[in-house]
Coordinates of N, CA and C in Angstrom, one line a residue:
X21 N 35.9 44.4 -17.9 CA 36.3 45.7 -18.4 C 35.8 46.7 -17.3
X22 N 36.6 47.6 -16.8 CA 36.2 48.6 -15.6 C 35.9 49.9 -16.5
X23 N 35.3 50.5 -15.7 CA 34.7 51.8 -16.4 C 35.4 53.0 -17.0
X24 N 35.4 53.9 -17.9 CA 35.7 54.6 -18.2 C 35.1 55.8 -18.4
X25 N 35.8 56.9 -18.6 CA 34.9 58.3 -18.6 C 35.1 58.7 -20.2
X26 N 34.1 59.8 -20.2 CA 34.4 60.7 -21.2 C 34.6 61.8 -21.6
X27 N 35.4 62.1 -22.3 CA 36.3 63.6 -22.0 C 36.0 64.8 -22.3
X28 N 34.8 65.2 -22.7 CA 34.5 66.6 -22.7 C 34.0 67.1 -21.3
X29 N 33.1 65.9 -20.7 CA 32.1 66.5 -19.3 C 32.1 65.5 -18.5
X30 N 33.3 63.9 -18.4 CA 33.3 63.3 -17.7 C 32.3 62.7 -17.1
X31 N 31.6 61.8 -18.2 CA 30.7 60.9 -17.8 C 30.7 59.4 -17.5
X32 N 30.7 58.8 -16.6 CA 31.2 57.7 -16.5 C 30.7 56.5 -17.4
X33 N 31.5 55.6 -18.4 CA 30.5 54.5 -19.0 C 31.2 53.5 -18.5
X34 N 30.0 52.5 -17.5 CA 30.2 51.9 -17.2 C 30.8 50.4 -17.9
X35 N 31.6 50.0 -17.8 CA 32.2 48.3 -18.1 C 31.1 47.1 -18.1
X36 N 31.3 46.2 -19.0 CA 30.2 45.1 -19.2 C 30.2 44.7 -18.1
X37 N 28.4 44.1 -17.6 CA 28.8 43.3 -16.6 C 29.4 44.0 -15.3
X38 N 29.4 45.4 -14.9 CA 29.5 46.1 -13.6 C 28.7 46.5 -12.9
X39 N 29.1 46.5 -11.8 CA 27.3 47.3 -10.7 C 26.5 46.6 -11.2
X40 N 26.1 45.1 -11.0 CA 24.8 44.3 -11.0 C 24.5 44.7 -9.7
X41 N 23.1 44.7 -10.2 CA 21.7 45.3 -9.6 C 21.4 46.8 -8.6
X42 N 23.2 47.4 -9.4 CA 23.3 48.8 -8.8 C 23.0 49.3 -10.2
X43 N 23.3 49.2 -11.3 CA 23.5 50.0 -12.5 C 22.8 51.0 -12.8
X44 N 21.7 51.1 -12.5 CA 20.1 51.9 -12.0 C 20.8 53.2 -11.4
X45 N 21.5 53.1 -10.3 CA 22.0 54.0 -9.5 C 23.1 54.6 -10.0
X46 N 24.0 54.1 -10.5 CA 25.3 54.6 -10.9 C 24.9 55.5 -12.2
X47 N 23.7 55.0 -13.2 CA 23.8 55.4 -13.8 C 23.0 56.9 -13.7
X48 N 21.9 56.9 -12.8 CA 21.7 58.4 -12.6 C 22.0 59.1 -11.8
X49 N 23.0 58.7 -11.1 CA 24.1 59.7 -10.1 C 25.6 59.9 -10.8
X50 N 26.4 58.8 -11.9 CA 27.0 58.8 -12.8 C 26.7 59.5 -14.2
X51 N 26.1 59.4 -14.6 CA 25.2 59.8 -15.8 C 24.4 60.7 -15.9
X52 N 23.5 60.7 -15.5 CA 21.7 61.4 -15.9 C 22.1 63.0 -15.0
X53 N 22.6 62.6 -13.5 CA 22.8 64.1 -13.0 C 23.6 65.0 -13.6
X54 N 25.0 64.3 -13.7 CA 26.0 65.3 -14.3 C 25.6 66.1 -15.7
X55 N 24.6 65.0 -16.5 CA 24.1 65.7 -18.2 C 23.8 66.8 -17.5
X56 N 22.5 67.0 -16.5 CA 21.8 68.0 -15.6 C 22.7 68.7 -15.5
X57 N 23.7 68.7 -14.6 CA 24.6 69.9 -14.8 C 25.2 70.5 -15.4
X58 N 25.5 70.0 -16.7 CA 26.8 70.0 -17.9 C 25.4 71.1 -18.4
X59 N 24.1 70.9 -18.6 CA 23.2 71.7 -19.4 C 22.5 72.7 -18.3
X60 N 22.3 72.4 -17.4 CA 21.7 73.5 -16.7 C 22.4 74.2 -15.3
X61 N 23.5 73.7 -15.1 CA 23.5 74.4 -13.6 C 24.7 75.6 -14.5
X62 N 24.8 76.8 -13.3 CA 25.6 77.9 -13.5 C 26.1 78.3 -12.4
X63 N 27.3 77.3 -12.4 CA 28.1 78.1 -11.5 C 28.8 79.2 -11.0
X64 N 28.7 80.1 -10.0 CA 29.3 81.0 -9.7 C 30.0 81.4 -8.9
X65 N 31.1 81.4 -9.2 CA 32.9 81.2 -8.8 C 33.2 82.4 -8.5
X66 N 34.1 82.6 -7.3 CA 34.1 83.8 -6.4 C 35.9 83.4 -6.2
X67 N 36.1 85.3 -7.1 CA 37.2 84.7 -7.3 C 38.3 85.9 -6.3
X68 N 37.2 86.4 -5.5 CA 37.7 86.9 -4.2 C 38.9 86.0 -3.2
X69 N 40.1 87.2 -3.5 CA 41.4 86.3 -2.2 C 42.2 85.2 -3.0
X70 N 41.7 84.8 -4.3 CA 42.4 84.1 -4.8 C 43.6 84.0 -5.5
X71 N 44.1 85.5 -5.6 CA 45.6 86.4 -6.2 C 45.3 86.4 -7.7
X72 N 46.0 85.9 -8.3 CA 46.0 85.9 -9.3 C 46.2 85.1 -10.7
X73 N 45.7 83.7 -9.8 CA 45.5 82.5 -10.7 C 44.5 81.5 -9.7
X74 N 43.5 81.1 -11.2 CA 42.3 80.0 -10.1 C 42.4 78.8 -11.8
X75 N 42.3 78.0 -11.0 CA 41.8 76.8 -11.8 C 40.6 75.8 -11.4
X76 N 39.8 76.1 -12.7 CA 38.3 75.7 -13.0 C 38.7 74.1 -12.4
X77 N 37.5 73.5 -11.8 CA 37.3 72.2 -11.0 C 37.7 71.0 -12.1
X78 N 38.0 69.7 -12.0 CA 37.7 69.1 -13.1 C 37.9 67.7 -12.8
X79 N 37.3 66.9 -12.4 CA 37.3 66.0 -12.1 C 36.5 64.2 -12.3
X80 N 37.0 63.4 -12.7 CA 36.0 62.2 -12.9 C 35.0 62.1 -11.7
X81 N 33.9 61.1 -12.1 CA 33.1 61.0 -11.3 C 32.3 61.7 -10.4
X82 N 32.5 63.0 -9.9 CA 32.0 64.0 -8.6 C 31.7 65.5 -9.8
X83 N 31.0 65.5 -8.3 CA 30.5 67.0 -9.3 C 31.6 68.1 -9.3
X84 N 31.9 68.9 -10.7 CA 32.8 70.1 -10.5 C 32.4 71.3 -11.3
X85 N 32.9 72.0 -11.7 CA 32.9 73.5 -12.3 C 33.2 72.7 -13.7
X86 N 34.2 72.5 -14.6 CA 34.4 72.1 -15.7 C 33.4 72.0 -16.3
X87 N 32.5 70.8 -15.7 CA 31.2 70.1 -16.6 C 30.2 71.4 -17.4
X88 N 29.8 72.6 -16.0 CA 29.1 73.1 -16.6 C 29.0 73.6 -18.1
X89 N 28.0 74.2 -18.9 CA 28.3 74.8 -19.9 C 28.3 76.7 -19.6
X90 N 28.1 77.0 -18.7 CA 28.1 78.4 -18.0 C 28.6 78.4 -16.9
X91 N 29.8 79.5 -16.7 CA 30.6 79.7 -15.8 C 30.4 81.1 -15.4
X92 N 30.1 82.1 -14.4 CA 30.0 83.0 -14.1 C 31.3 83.3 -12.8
X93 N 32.0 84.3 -13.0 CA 33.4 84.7 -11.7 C 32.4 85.9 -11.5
X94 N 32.4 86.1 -10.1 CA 32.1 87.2 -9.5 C 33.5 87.7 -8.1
X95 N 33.0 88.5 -7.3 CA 34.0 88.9 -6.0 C 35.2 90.1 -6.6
X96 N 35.3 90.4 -5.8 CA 36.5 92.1 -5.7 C 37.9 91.6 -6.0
X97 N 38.2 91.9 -7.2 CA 39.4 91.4 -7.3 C 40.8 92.6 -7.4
X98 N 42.0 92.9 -7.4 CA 43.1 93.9 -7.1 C 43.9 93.9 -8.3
X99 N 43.6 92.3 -9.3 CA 44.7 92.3 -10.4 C 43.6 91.4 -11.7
X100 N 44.4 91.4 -12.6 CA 43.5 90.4 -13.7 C 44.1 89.3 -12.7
X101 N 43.1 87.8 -13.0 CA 43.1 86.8 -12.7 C 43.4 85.6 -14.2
X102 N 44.6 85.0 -13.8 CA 44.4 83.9 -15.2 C 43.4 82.4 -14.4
X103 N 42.5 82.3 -15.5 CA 42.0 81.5 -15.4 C 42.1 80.3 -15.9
X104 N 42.3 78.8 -15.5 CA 43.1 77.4 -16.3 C 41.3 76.6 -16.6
X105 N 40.8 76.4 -17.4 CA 40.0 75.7 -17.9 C 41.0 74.2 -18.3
X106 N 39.8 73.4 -18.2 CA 40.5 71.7 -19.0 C 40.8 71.9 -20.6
X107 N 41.5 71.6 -21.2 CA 41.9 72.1 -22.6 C 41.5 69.9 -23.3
X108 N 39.7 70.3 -23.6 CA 39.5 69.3 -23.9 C 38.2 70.0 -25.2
X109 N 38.3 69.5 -25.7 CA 37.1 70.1 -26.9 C 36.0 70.8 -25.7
X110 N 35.5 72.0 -26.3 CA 34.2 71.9 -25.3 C 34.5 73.5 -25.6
X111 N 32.8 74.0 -25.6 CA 32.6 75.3 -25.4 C 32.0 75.9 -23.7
X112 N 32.3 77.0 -23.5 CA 32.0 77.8 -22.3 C 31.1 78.9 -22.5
X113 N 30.3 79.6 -21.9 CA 29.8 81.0 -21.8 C 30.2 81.4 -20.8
X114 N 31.5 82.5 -21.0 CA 31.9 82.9 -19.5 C 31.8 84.3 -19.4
X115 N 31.3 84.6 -18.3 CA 31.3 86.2 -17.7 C 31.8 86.5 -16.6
X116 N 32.4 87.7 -17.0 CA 33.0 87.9 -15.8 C 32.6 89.4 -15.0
X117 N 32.3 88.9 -13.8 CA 31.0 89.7 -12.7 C 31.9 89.9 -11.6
X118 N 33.4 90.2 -11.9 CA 33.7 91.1 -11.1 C 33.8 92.2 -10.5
X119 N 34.2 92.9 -9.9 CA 34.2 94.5 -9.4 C 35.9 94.6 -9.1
X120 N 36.5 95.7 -9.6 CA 37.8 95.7 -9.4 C 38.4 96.6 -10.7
X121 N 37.6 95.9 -11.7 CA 37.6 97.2 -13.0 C 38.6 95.9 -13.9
X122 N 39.3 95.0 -13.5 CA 40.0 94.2 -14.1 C 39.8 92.8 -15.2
X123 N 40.3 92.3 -16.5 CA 39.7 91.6 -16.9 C 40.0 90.1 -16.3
X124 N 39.6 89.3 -17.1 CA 39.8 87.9 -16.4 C 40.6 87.4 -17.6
X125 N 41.4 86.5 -17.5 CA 41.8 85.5 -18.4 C 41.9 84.0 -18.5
X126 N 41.1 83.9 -19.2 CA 41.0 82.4 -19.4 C 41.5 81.5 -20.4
X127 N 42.1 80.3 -20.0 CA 43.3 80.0 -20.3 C 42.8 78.7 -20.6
X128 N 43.1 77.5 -21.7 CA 43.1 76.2 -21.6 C 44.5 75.7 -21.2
X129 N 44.6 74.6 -20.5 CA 46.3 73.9 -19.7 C 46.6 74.1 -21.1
X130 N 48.1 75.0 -21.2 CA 48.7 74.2 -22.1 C 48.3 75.3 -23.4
X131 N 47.5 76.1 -23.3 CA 47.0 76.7 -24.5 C 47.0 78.4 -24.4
X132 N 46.3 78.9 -25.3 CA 45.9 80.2 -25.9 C 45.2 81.5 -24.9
X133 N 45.4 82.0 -24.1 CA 44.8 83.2 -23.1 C 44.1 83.9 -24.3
X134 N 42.6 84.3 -23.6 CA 41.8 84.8 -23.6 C 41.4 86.1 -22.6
X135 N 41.3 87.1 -23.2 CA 41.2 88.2 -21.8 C 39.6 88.9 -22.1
X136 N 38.5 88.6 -20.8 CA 37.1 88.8 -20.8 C 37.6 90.0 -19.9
X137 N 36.8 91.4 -20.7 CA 36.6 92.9 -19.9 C 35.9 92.5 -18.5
X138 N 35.9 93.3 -17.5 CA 35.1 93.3 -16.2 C 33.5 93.8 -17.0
X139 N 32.6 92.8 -16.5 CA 31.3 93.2 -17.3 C 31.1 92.6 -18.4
X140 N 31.7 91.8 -19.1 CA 31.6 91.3 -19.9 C 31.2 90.0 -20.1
X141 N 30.4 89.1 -21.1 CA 30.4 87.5 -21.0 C 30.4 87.3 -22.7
X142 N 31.2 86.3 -22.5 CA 31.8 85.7 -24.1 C 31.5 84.3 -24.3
X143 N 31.5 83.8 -25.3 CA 31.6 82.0 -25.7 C 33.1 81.6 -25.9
X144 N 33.6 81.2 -25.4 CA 34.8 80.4 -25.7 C 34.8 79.0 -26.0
X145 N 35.4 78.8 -27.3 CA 35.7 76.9 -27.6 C 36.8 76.8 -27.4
X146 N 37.3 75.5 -26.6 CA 38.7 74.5 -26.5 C 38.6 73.8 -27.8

């Protein structure tokens, strides 16, 4: 059985019987880190030059923006920005730390826009 992830923060569970005498390693560069980031790191996304659509990181295995539970957009922006979040169960604290006077929108694929004032930070659930 090969490994699979799981779908709020994309943590890898490994398959029976995989990574002998690595499993140690996969599992805290697979595992133990990402928890670490899914609970403490806060990324801050610069949403400078990017027009007027960005989409949140989101990827198996590697580190991205999605996992976090805190998302911070900062940078000079000219228009509202829509923002694409993974549209998978999962809450956000998002603020938005732009300058431009404009709000941000944040969007699950597929789903319901949300519009955060400039200066503002909100909880959003998928």
């Amino acid at each position: 059985m090969s490994s699979t992830y799981t779908t709020r923060i994309r943590l890898e569970k490994q398959g029976s019987g995989e990574n002998a005498s690595t499993w140690g390693d996969k599992l805290n560069e697979s595992v133990i880190d990402f928890v670490d980031s899914a609970v403490g790191a806060v990324p801050s996304i610069s949403l400078a030059g990017v027009g007027d659509a960005y989409t949140v990181s989101s990827a198996d295995g590697v580190a991205d923006e999605a996992r976090s539970a805190v998302l911070y957009f900062h940078g000079s922006v000219s228009t509202a920005v829509s923002i694409t979040i993974p549209a998978v169960e999962k809450s956000y604290i998002i603020g938005n730390l732009t300058s431009g006077g404009f709000g941000i929108q944040i969007k699950p694929a597929g789903g319901t826009e949300q519009t955060i004032p400039a200066g503002q930070t909100t909880l959003i659930s998928v």
